[in-house]
PDB file of C-alpha atoms in Angstrom:
ATOM      1  CA  UNK A   1    -114.303  27.301 171.380  1.00  0.00           C
ATOM      2  CA  UNK A   2    -112.311  29.803 169.383  1.00  0.00           C
ATOM      3  CA  UNK A   3    -109.272  27.603 169.091  1.00  0.00           C
ATOM      4  CA  UNK A   4    -110.296  25.828 165.779  1.00  0.00           C
ATOM      5  CA  UNK A   5    -110.735  29.170 164.102  1.00  0.00           C
ATOM      6  CA  UNK A   6    -107.476  30.560 165.316  1.00  0.00           C
ATOM      7  CA  UNK A   7    -105.881  27.435 164.229  1.00  0.00           C
ATOM      8  CA  UNK A   8    -107.385  27.620 160.808  1.00  0.00           C
ATOM      9  CA  UNK A   9    -106.116  31.213 160.542  1.00  0.00           C
ATOM     10  CA  UNK A  10    -102.585  30.082 161.190  1.00  0.00           C
ATOM     11  CA  UNK A  11    -102.859  27.528 158.430  1.00  0.00           C
ATOM     12  CA  UNK A  12    -104.175  29.952 155.898  1.00  0.00           C
ATOM     13  CA  UNK A  13    -101.969  32.938 156.756  1.00  0.00           C
ATOM     14  CA  UNK A  14     -98.720  31.631 155.148  1.00  0.00           C
ATOM     15  CA  UNK A  15    -100.593  30.872 151.959  1.00  0.00           C
ATOM     16  CA  UNK A  16    -102.149  34.377 151.785  1.00  0.00           C
ATOM     17  CA  UNK A  17     -98.906  36.090 152.524  1.00  0.00           C
ATOM     18  CA  UNK A  18     -97.388  34.500 149.469  1.00  0.00           C
ATOM     19  CA  UNK A  19     -99.618  36.521 147.096  1.00  0.00           C
ATOM     20  CA  UNK A  20     -96.910  39.230 147.004  1.00  0.00           C
ATOM     21  CA  UNK A  21     -94.006  36.834 146.649  1.00  0.00           C
ATOM     22  CA  UNK A  22     -93.362  35.351 143.189  1.00  0.00           C
ATOM     23  CA  UNK A  23     -89.978  33.727 143.201  1.00  0.00           C
ATOM     24  CA  UNK A  24     -88.208  31.564 140.642  1.00  0.00           C
ATOM     25  CA  UNK A  25     -88.136  27.989 142.057  1.00  0.00           C
ATOM     26  CA  UNK A  26     -84.680  26.856 143.085  1.00  0.00           C
ATOM     27  CA  UNK A  27     -84.685  23.853 140.641  1.00  0.00           C
ATOM     28  CA  UNK A  28     -84.503  26.252 137.682  1.00  0.00           C
ATOM     29  CA  UNK A  29     -81.870  25.137 135.066  1.00  0.00           C
ATOM     30  CA  UNK A  30     -79.025  27.769 134.876  1.00  0.00           C
ATOM     31  CA  UNK A  31     -80.155  28.572 131.278  1.00  0.00           C
ATOM     32  CA  UNK A  32     -83.491  29.843 132.513  1.00  0.00           C
ATOM     33  CA  UNK A  33     -82.205  33.123 134.073  1.00  0.00           C
ATOM     34  CA  UNK A  34     -79.518  33.517 131.373  1.00  0.00           C
ATOM     35  CA  UNK A  35     -81.886  32.998 128.328  1.00  0.00           C
ATOM     36  CA  UNK A  36     -85.361  34.016 129.629  1.00  0.00           C
ATOM     37  CA  UNK A  37     -83.899  36.917 131.578  1.00  0.00           C
ATOM     38  CA  UNK A  38     -81.835  38.529 128.773  1.00  0.00           C
ATOM     39  CA  UNK A  39     -84.508  40.676 127.212  1.00  0.00           C
ATOM     40  CA  UNK A  40     -86.928  41.050 130.143  1.00  0.00           C
ATOM     41  CA  UNK A  41     -87.392  39.904 133.709  1.00  0.00           C
ATOM     42  CA  UNK A  42     -87.260  36.119 133.864  1.00  0.00           C
ATOM     43  CA  UNK A  43     -90.987  35.661 134.526  1.00  0.00           C
ATOM     44  CA  UNK A  44     -91.959  33.389 137.403  1.00  0.00           C
ATOM     45  CA  UNK A  45     -93.327  30.118 136.023  1.00  0.00           C
ATOM     46  CA  UNK A  46     -96.460  30.315 138.259  1.00  0.00           C
ATOM     47  CA  UNK A  47     -97.805  33.240 136.138  1.00  0.00           C
ATOM     48  CA  UNK A  48     -98.918  30.948 133.239  1.00  0.00           C
ATOM     49  CA  UNK A  49    -100.495  27.518 133.013  1.00  0.00           C
ATOM     50  CA  UNK A  50     -98.691  24.480 131.591  1.00  0.00           C
ATOM     51  CA  UNK A  51    -100.576  24.746 128.201  1.00  0.00           C
ATOM     52  CA  UNK A  52     -99.587  28.354 127.953  1.00  0.00           C
ATOM     53  CA  UNK A  53     -95.872  27.694 128.549  1.00  0.00           C
ATOM     54  CA  UNK A  54     -95.853  24.909 126.005  1.00  0.00           C
ATOM     55  CA  UNK A  55     -97.223  27.384 123.439  1.00  0.00           C
ATOM     56  CA  UNK A  56     -94.610  29.940 124.329  1.00  0.00           C
ATOM     57  CA  UNK A  57     -91.823  27.380 124.052  1.00  0.00           C
ATOM     58  CA  UNK A  58     -92.919  25.999 120.644  1.00  0.00           C
ATOM     59  CA  UNK A  59     -92.524  29.281 118.805  1.00  0.00           C
ATOM     60  CA  UNK A  60     -89.463  30.992 120.275  1.00  0.00           C
ATOM     61  CA  UNK A  61     -88.191  32.264 116.950  1.00  0.00           C
ATOM     62  CA  UNK A  62     -91.477  34.138 116.564  1.00  0.00           C
ATOM     63  CA  UNK A  63     -91.743  35.510 120.141  1.00  0.00           C
ATOM     64  CA  UNK A  64     -94.084  38.522 120.428  1.00  0.00           C
ATOM     65  CA  UNK A  65     -92.244  40.162 117.548  1.00  0.00           C
ATOM     66  CA  UNK A  66     -88.755  39.179 118.782  1.00  0.00           C
ATOM     67  CA  UNK A  67     -86.526  36.218 118.149  1.00  0.00           C
ATOM     68  CA  UNK A  68     -85.733  34.179 121.272  1.00  0.00           C
ATOM     69  CA  UNK A  69     -84.707  30.992 119.422  1.00  0.00           C
ATOM     70  CA  UNK A  70     -82.695  28.373 121.396  1.00  0.00           C
ATOM     71  CA  UNK A  71     -80.967  25.108 120.635  1.00  0.00           C
ATOM     72  CA  UNK A  72     -83.143  22.037 121.236  1.00  0.00           C
ATOM     73  CA  UNK A  73     -81.461  20.820 124.380  1.00  0.00           C
ATOM     74  CA  UNK A  74     -81.681  24.162 126.225  1.00  0.00           C
ATOM     75  CA  UNK A  75     -85.283  24.713 124.949  1.00  0.00           C
ATOM     76  CA  UNK A  76     -86.309  21.307 126.270  1.00  0.00           C
ATOM     77  CA  UNK A  77     -84.733  21.824 129.772  1.00  0.00           C
ATOM     78  CA  UNK A  78     -86.390  25.213 130.127  1.00  0.00           C
ATOM     79  CA  UNK A  79     -89.825  23.924 128.893  1.00  0.00           C
ATOM     80  CA  UNK A  80     -89.712  21.041 131.365  1.00  0.00           C
ATOM     81  CA  UNK A  81     -88.959  23.351 134.240  1.00  0.00           C
ATOM     82  CA  UNK A  82     -91.693  25.836 133.208  1.00  0.00           C
ATOM     83  CA  UNK A  83     -94.302  23.127 132.870  1.00  0.00           C
ATOM     84  CA  UNK A  84     -93.424  21.501 136.186  1.00  0.00           C
ATOM     85  CA  UNK A  85     -93.801  24.844 138.017  1.00  0.00           C
ATOM     86  CA  UNK A  86     -96.670  26.227 136.042  1.00  0.00           C
ATOM     87  CA  UNK A  87     -99.655  27.926 137.637  1.00  0.00           C
ATOM     88  CA  UNK A  88    -103.223  26.588 137.602  1.00  0.00           C
ATOM     89  CA  UNK A  89    -106.711  27.653 136.433  1.00  0.00           C
ATOM     90  CA  UNK A  90    -106.305  31.296 137.663  1.00  0.00           C
ATOM     91  CA  UNK A  91    -103.556  31.842 135.089  1.00  0.00           C
ATOM     92  CA  UNK A  92    -105.107  30.000 132.167  1.00  0.00           C
ATOM     93  CA  UNK A  93    -107.413  31.119 129.377  1.00  0.00           C
ATOM     94  CA  UNK A  94    -105.656  34.320 128.479  1.00  0.00           C
ATOM     95  CA  UNK A  95    -107.240  35.634 125.235  1.00  0.00           C
ATOM     96  CA  UNK A  96    -104.748  35.197 122.339  1.00  0.00           C
ATOM     97  CA  UNK A  97    -103.608  37.919 120.028  1.00  0.00           C
ATOM     98  CA  UNK A  98    -103.215  36.728 116.401  1.00  0.00           C
ATOM     99  CA  UNK A  99    -100.053  34.649 115.882  1.00  0.00           C
ATOM    100  CA  UNK A 100     -98.832  35.243 119.437  1.00  0.00           C
ATOM    101  CA  UNK A 101     -98.370  32.767 122.282  1.00  0.00           C
ATOM    102  CA  UNK A 102    -100.442  33.629 125.386  1.00  0.00           C
ATOM    103  CA  UNK A 103     -99.477  36.624 127.509  1.00  0.00           C
ATOM    104  CA  UNK A 104     -99.226  36.180 131.289  1.00  0.00           C
ATOM    105  CA  UNK A 105    -100.340  39.865 131.541  1.00  0.00           C
ATOM    106  CA  UNK A 106    -103.728  38.859 129.946  1.00  0.00           C
ATOM    107  CA  UNK A 107    -104.694  36.157 132.443  1.00  0.00           C
ATOM    108  CA  UNK A 108    -107.694  36.649 134.753  1.00  0.00           C
ATOM    109  CA  UNK A 109    -105.322  36.620 137.683  1.00  0.00           C
ATOM    110  CA  UNK A 110    -103.167  39.479 136.305  1.00  0.00           C
ATOM    111  CA  UNK A 111    -106.252  41.491 135.366  1.00  0.00           C
ATOM    112  CA  UNK A 112    -107.773  41.087 138.837  1.00  0.00           C
ATOM    113  CA  UNK A 113    -104.564  42.054 140.659  1.00  0.00           C
ATOM    114  CA  UNK A 114    -104.265  45.179 138.539  1.00  0.00           C
ATOM    115  CA  UNK A 115    -107.922  46.276 138.167  1.00  0.00           C
ATOM    116  CA  UNK A 116    -107.171  49.446 140.160  1.00  0.00           C
ATOM    117  CA  UNK A 117    -104.357  50.499 137.815  1.00  0.00           C
ATOM    118  CA  UNK A 118    -105.686  53.223 135.445  1.00  0.00           C
ATOM    119  CA  UNK A 119    -105.477  52.017 131.780  1.00  0.00           C
ATOM    120  CA  UNK A 120    -103.363  54.936 130.626  1.00  0.00           C
ATOM    121  CA  UNK A 121    -100.581  54.047 133.062  1.00  0.00           C
ATOM    122  CA  UNK A 122     -99.717  50.917 130.972  1.00  0.00           C
ATOM    123  CA  UNK A 123     -98.875  53.115 128.046  1.00  0.00           C
ATOM    124  CA  UNK A 124     -96.625  55.537 129.983  1.00  0.00           C
ATOM    125  CA  UNK A 125     -93.315  55.769 128.217  1.00  0.00           C
ATOM    126  CA  UNK A 126     -91.550  54.734 131.424  1.00  0.00           C
ATOM    127  CA  UNK A 127     -93.569  51.540 131.531  1.00  0.00           C
ATOM    128  CA  UNK A 128     -94.113  50.679 127.846  1.00  0.00           C
ATOM    129  CA  UNK A 129     -95.790  47.350 128.589  1.00  0.00           C
ATOM    130  CA  UNK A 130     -97.614  45.583 131.448  1.00  0.00           C
ATOM    131  CA  UNK A 131     -94.900  42.951 131.205  1.00  0.00           C
ATOM    132  CA  UNK A 132     -92.408  45.475 132.467  1.00  0.00           C
ATOM    133  CA  UNK A 133     -93.052  44.496 136.092  1.00  0.00           C
ATOM    134  CA  UNK A 134     -89.994  46.238 137.418  1.00  0.00           C
ATOM    135  CA  UNK A 135     -91.222  49.649 136.143  1.00  0.00           C
ATOM    136  CA  UNK A 136     -93.589  49.703 139.174  1.00  0.00           C
ATOM    137  CA  UNK A 137     -92.601  46.805 141.348  1.00  0.00           C
ATOM    138  CA  UNK A 138     -89.158  48.027 142.298  1.00  0.00           C
ATOM    139  CA  UNK A 139     -88.114  44.696 143.765  1.00  0.00           C
ATOM    140  CA  UNK A 140     -89.563  42.506 141.058  1.00  0.00           C
ATOM    141  CA  UNK A 141     -86.155  41.060 140.171  1.00  0.00           C
ATOM    142  CA  UNK A 142     -85.994  39.647 143.729  1.00  0.00           C
ATOM    143  CA  UNK A 143     -89.523  38.171 143.344  1.00  0.00           C
ATOM    144  CA  UNK A 144     -91.124  40.759 145.679  1.00  0.00           C
ATOM    145  CA  UNK A 145     -94.357  42.467 144.728  1.00  0.00           C
ATOM    146  CA  UNK A 146     -95.383  43.999 148.062  1.00  0.00           C
ATOM    147  CA  UNK A 147     -97.783  46.975 147.829  1.00  0.00           C
ATOM    148  CA  UNK A 148     -95.499  49.255 149.781  1.00  0.00           C
ATOM    149  CA  UNK A 149     -92.694  48.787 147.315  1.00  0.00           C
ATOM    150  CA  UNK A 150     -94.758  49.991 144.306  1.00  0.00           C
ATOM    151  CA  UNK A 151     -93.669  53.230 142.745  1.00  0.00           C
ATOM    152  CA  UNK A 152     -95.825  54.519 139.904  1.00  0.00           C
ATOM    153  CA  UNK A 153     -94.299  56.056 136.798  1.00  0.00           C
ATOM    154  CA  UNK A 154     -95.033  59.512 138.023  1.00  0.00           C
ATOM    155  CA  UNK A 155     -92.591  58.805 140.832  1.00  0.00           C
ATOM    156  CA  UNK A 156     -95.233  58.503 143.574  1.00  0.00           C
ATOM    157  CA  UNK A 157     -95.685  55.493 145.859  1.00  0.00           C
ATOM    158  CA  UNK A 158     -98.905  53.558 145.166  1.00  0.00           C
ATOM    159  CA  UNK A 159     -99.867  53.569 148.813  1.00  0.00           C
ATOM    160  CA  UNK A 160     -99.661  57.358 149.004  1.00  0.00           C
ATOM    161  CA  UNK A 161    -101.887  57.679 145.983  1.00  0.00           C
ATOM    162  CA  UNK A 162    -104.603  55.612 147.534  1.00  0.00           C
ATOM    163  CA  UNK A 163    -104.755  57.989 150.492  1.00  0.00           C
ATOM    164  CA  UNK A 164    -105.680  61.004 148.316  1.00  0.00           C
TER     165      UNK A 164
ATOM    166  CA  UNK B   1     -62.576   9.882 153.420  1.00  0.00           C
ATOM    167  CA  UNK B   2     -64.098   7.822 150.650  1.00  0.00           C
ATOM    168  CA  UNK B   3     -65.352  10.986 149.005  1.00  0.00           C
ATOM    169  CA  UNK B   4     -62.065  12.878 149.024  1.00  0.00           C
ATOM    170  CA  UNK B   5     -60.855  11.860 145.526  1.00  0.00           C
ATOM    171  CA  UNK B   6     -63.928  13.436 143.913  1.00  0.00           C
ATOM    172  CA  UNK B   7     -63.372  17.012 145.127  1.00  0.00           C
ATOM    173  CA  UNK B   8     -59.719  16.755 144.259  1.00  0.00           C
ATOM    174  CA  UNK B   9     -60.636  15.636 140.733  1.00  0.00           C
ATOM    175  CA  UNK B  10     -63.044  18.561 140.359  1.00  0.00           C
ATOM    176  CA  UNK B  11     -60.311  21.009 141.560  1.00  0.00           C
ATOM    177  CA  UNK B  12     -58.014  19.574 138.898  1.00  0.00           C
ATOM    178  CA  UNK B  13     -60.532  19.563 136.065  1.00  0.00           C
ATOM    179  CA  UNK B  14     -62.374  22.789 136.683  1.00  0.00           C
ATOM    180  CA  UNK B  15     -59.537  25.101 135.545  1.00  0.00           C
ATOM    181  CA  UNK B  16     -59.126  22.991 132.392  1.00  0.00           C
ATOM    182  CA  UNK B  17     -62.778  23.263 131.595  1.00  0.00           C
ATOM    183  CA  UNK B  18     -62.686  27.028 132.091  1.00  0.00           C
ATOM    184  CA  UNK B  19     -59.771  27.485 129.786  1.00  0.00           C
ATOM    185  CA  UNK B  20     -61.529  25.569 127.007  1.00  0.00           C
ATOM    186  CA  UNK B  21     -64.390  28.061 126.956  1.00  0.00           C
ATOM    187  CA  UNK B  22     -62.520  31.300 127.647  1.00  0.00           C
ATOM    188  CA  UNK B  23     -61.870  33.372 124.561  1.00  0.00           C
ATOM    189  CA  UNK B  24     -60.858  36.945 123.964  1.00  0.00           C
ATOM    190  CA  UNK B  25     -62.452  39.491 121.627  1.00  0.00           C
ATOM    191  CA  UNK B  26     -59.252  39.165 119.545  1.00  0.00           C
ATOM    192  CA  UNK B  27     -59.887  35.390 119.226  1.00  0.00           C
ATOM    193  CA  UNK B  28     -63.374  36.059 117.953  1.00  0.00           C
ATOM    194  CA  UNK B  29     -62.143  38.654 115.524  1.00  0.00           C
ATOM    195  CA  UNK B  30     -59.531  36.187 114.223  1.00  0.00           C
ATOM    196  CA  UNK B  31     -62.107  33.481 113.834  1.00  0.00           C
ATOM    197  CA  UNK B  32     -64.679  35.529 111.945  1.00  0.00           C
ATOM    198  CA  UNK B  33     -61.917  37.037 109.776  1.00  0.00           C
ATOM    199  CA  UNK B  34     -60.639  33.598 108.849  1.00  0.00           C
ATOM    200  CA  UNK B  35     -64.151  32.489 108.032  1.00  0.00           C
ATOM    201  CA  UNK B  36     -64.618  35.629 105.830  1.00  0.00           C
ATOM    202  CA  UNK B  37     -61.377  35.098 104.026  1.00  0.00           C
ATOM    203  CA  UNK B  38     -62.478  31.599 103.063  1.00  0.00           C
ATOM    204  CA  UNK B  39     -65.449  33.210 101.295  1.00  0.00           C
ATOM    205  CA  UNK B  40     -63.720  36.291 100.014  1.00  0.00           C
ATOM    206  CA  UNK B  41     -59.935  36.174  99.339  1.00  0.00           C
ATOM    207  CA  UNK B  42     -57.885  38.994 100.853  1.00  0.00           C
ATOM    208  CA  UNK B  43     -60.540  40.099 103.377  1.00  0.00           C
ATOM    209  CA  UNK B  44     -59.308  42.256 106.212  1.00  0.00           C
ATOM    210  CA  UNK B  45     -61.679  43.489 108.942  1.00  0.00           C
ATOM    211  CA  UNK B  46     -62.550  47.185 108.981  1.00  0.00           C
ATOM    212  CA  UNK B  47     -63.729  49.032 112.060  1.00  0.00           C
ATOM    213  CA  UNK B  48     -65.027  51.839 109.788  1.00  0.00           C
ATOM    214  CA  UNK B  49     -67.235  49.416 107.892  1.00  0.00           C
ATOM    215  CA  UNK B  50     -68.359  48.013 111.310  1.00  0.00           C
ATOM    216  CA  UNK B  51     -69.267  51.521 112.493  1.00  0.00           C
ATOM    217  CA  UNK B  52     -71.322  52.159 109.310  1.00  0.00           C
ATOM    218  CA  UNK B  53     -73.172  48.810 109.757  1.00  0.00           C
ATOM    219  CA  UNK B  54     -73.870  49.618 113.392  1.00  0.00           C
ATOM    220  CA  UNK B  55     -75.306  53.055 112.605  1.00  0.00           C
ATOM    221  CA  UNK B  56     -77.272  51.972 109.521  1.00  0.00           C
ATOM    222  CA  UNK B  57     -81.082  52.045 109.575  1.00  0.00           C
ATOM    223  CA  UNK B  58     -82.220  48.811 107.900  1.00  0.00           C
ATOM    224  CA  UNK B  59     -85.910  49.532 108.489  1.00  0.00           C
ATOM    225  CA  UNK B  60     -86.830  45.777 108.131  1.00  0.00           C
ATOM    226  CA  UNK B  61     -88.603  45.924 111.503  1.00  0.00           C
ATOM    227  CA  UNK B  62     -90.574  49.030 112.448  1.00  0.00           C
ATOM    228  CA  UNK B  63     -89.805  48.631 116.114  1.00  0.00           C
ATOM    229  CA  UNK B  64     -86.130  47.644 115.750  1.00  0.00           C
ATOM    230  CA  UNK B  65     -84.898  49.458 112.636  1.00  0.00           C
ATOM    231  CA  UNK B  66     -81.153  49.466 113.655  1.00  0.00           C
ATOM    232  CA  UNK B  67     -78.592  47.955 116.015  1.00  0.00           C
ATOM    233  CA  UNK B  68     -78.648  51.388 117.784  1.00  0.00           C
ATOM    234  CA  UNK B  69     -82.381  50.938 118.637  1.00  0.00           C
ATOM    235  CA  UNK B  70     -81.355  48.830 121.616  1.00  0.00           C
ATOM    236  CA  UNK B  71     -77.563  49.300 121.960  1.00  0.00           C
ATOM    237  CA  UNK B  72     -77.622  53.259 121.567  1.00  0.00           C
ATOM    238  CA  UNK B  73     -75.471  55.214 119.170  1.00  0.00           C
ATOM    239  CA  UNK B  74     -72.376  54.439 121.316  1.00  0.00           C
ATOM    240  CA  UNK B  75     -71.531  50.782 121.888  1.00  0.00           C
ATOM    241  CA  UNK B  76     -69.571  51.787 125.069  1.00  0.00           C
ATOM    242  CA  UNK B  77     -72.853  52.938 126.674  1.00  0.00           C
ATOM    243  CA  UNK B  78     -75.507  50.877 128.305  1.00  0.00           C
ATOM    244  CA  UNK B  79     -78.687  50.413 126.224  1.00  0.00           C
ATOM    245  CA  UNK B  80     -82.310  49.494 126.679  1.00  0.00           C
ATOM    246  CA  UNK B  81     -84.433  46.935 124.866  1.00  0.00           C
ATOM    247  CA  UNK B  82     -86.882  48.990 122.746  1.00  0.00           C
ATOM    248  CA  UNK B  83     -89.919  46.847 123.541  1.00  0.00           C
ATOM    249  CA  UNK B  84     -89.349  45.626 127.101  1.00  0.00           C
ATOM    250  CA  UNK B  85     -87.220  48.547 128.363  1.00  0.00           C
ATOM    251  CA  UNK B  86     -84.853  46.163 130.098  1.00  0.00           C
ATOM    252  CA  UNK B  87     -81.341  47.684 130.557  1.00  0.00           C
ATOM    253  CA  UNK B  88     -78.641  46.154 128.342  1.00  0.00           C
ATOM    254  CA  UNK B  89     -74.956  46.272 129.321  1.00  0.00           C
ATOM    255  CA  UNK B  90     -72.572  47.997 126.916  1.00  0.00           C
ATOM    256  CA  UNK B  91     -71.401  46.012 123.919  1.00  0.00           C
ATOM    257  CA  UNK B  92     -67.862  47.352 123.881  1.00  0.00           C
ATOM    258  CA  UNK B  93     -65.414  45.096 125.819  1.00  0.00           C
ATOM    259  CA  UNK B  94     -63.656  48.233 127.112  1.00  0.00           C
ATOM    260  CA  UNK B  95     -66.813  49.072 129.051  1.00  0.00           C
ATOM    261  CA  UNK B  96     -68.036  45.519 129.728  1.00  0.00           C
ATOM    262  CA  UNK B  97     -65.197  42.856 129.723  1.00  0.00           C
ATOM    263  CA  UNK B  98     -67.705  40.018 129.448  1.00  0.00           C
ATOM    264  CA  UNK B  99     -68.422  40.915 125.786  1.00  0.00           C
ATOM    265  CA  UNK B 100     -67.125  38.712 122.989  1.00  0.00           C
ATOM    266  CA  UNK B 101     -65.501  36.245 125.264  1.00  0.00           C
ATOM    267  CA  UNK B 102     -67.813  33.365 124.393  1.00  0.00           C
ATOM    268  CA  UNK B 103     -68.219  32.454 120.694  1.00  0.00           C
ATOM    269  CA  UNK B 104     -71.470  30.567 121.176  1.00  0.00           C
ATOM    270  CA  UNK B 105     -73.032  33.551 122.937  1.00  0.00           C
ATOM    271  CA  UNK B 106     -71.814  36.006 120.291  1.00  0.00           C
ATOM    272  CA  UNK B 107     -73.183  33.775 117.518  1.00  0.00           C
ATOM    273  CA  UNK B 108     -76.537  33.327 119.201  1.00  0.00           C
ATOM    274  CA  UNK B 109     -77.068  37.110 119.460  1.00  0.00           C
ATOM    275  CA  UNK B 110     -75.715  37.863 115.967  1.00  0.00           C
ATOM    276  CA  UNK B 111     -78.195  35.174 114.860  1.00  0.00           C
ATOM    277  CA  UNK B 112     -81.228  36.744 116.594  1.00  0.00           C
ATOM    278  CA  UNK B 113     -80.381  40.454 116.187  1.00  0.00           C
ATOM    279  CA  UNK B 114     -79.276  40.233 112.574  1.00  0.00           C
ATOM    280  CA  UNK B 115     -82.433  38.310 111.561  1.00  0.00           C
ATOM    281  CA  UNK B 116     -84.754  40.785 113.199  1.00  0.00           C
ATOM    282  CA  UNK B 117     -82.855  44.003 112.261  1.00  0.00           C
ATOM    283  CA  UNK B 118     -81.185  43.143 108.906  1.00  0.00           C
ATOM    284  CA  UNK B 119     -83.749  40.531 107.866  1.00  0.00           C
ATOM    285  CA  UNK B 120     -81.150  37.854 107.291  1.00  0.00           C
ATOM    286  CA  UNK B 121     -78.098  36.260 108.949  1.00  0.00           C
ATOM    287  CA  UNK B 122     -75.018  38.489 109.123  1.00  0.00           C
ATOM    288  CA  UNK B 123     -72.121  37.281 107.041  1.00  0.00           C
ATOM    289  CA  UNK B 124     -68.737  36.406 108.659  1.00  0.00           C
ATOM    290  CA  UNK B 125     -67.269  39.590 107.092  1.00  0.00           C
ATOM    291  CA  UNK B 126     -69.991  41.730 108.771  1.00  0.00           C
ATOM    292  CA  UNK B 127     -69.368  40.033 112.136  1.00  0.00           C
ATOM    293  CA  UNK B 128     -65.575  40.568 111.832  1.00  0.00           C
ATOM    294  CA  UNK B 129     -66.102  44.267 110.943  1.00  0.00           C
ATOM    295  CA  UNK B 130     -68.538  44.596 113.787  1.00  0.00           C
ATOM    296  CA  UNK B 131     -66.099  43.107 116.356  1.00  0.00           C
ATOM    297  CA  UNK B 132     -63.262  45.279 114.947  1.00  0.00           C
ATOM    298  CA  UNK B 133     -65.550  48.349 115.531  1.00  0.00           C
ATOM    299  CA  UNK B 134     -66.751  47.582 119.084  1.00  0.00           C
ATOM    300  CA  UNK B 135     -63.260  46.587 120.207  1.00  0.00           C
ATOM    301  CA  UNK B 136     -62.003  49.996 119.120  1.00  0.00           C
ATOM    302  CA  UNK B 137     -60.472  49.101 115.786  1.00  0.00           C
ATOM    303  CA  UNK B 138     -57.690  46.875 116.993  1.00  0.00           C
TER     304      UNK B 138
END
């Protein structure tokens, strides 16, 4: 009688395990890592919805206070890739700051995943910005966000902190 | 065996393609200098002027007032992006041989960084001076 449940668990497990893995899909154009990874981590496309990525890509020369302008061909190739691999409802509806494209660190998903992180930690000089994933997720560049790899700016592991 | 000619073709063509793109910092310096001379007769690049430009606080952008904001006071040292904190490899070819070996890449970053720091495009003369400075005045 238990078999159906067990079976269901096996089906769900691989999906659940992926919550701490956010990799760049293999069909990324070579320009994606080179261009979108030059000033910050090349963010995984699943972190923003298609509408959000289109907004980001239409104003690259006015990019959160920086200039990330690209030639048309490269811009188009990257936009197509981002839109094709965009996330869904969970990562849409980020509130917009004036004149800025949407931030993937303002989506309901990002807020929920980080609700236990104290607000002042985001301003720590070693972090500077929530978008600096690698400041805490030591293996972010490899797409890994496992809890036991998290080291907070004070040098302590997140898991040890929780035990206090 | 029908596919054999293709790999052979690639092997023959690949080195040619690479040689078209490969440039040296000296090539870039020569190119920018020639461009500057066309605008200003008798121009010669100056590492000293390049150093002054590199160290100058333009103050156009509050967050990025100078080239040194991200590239540090010494172009042979690794820097950090002021806003995102991402490490940036040294600008000096002596410390990072990839630098100034691709004209399109150098132009793209001069374009972005000059606009946000200086508030306008850099002139060919400024670029020539800059390359003379980071390559150690040669």
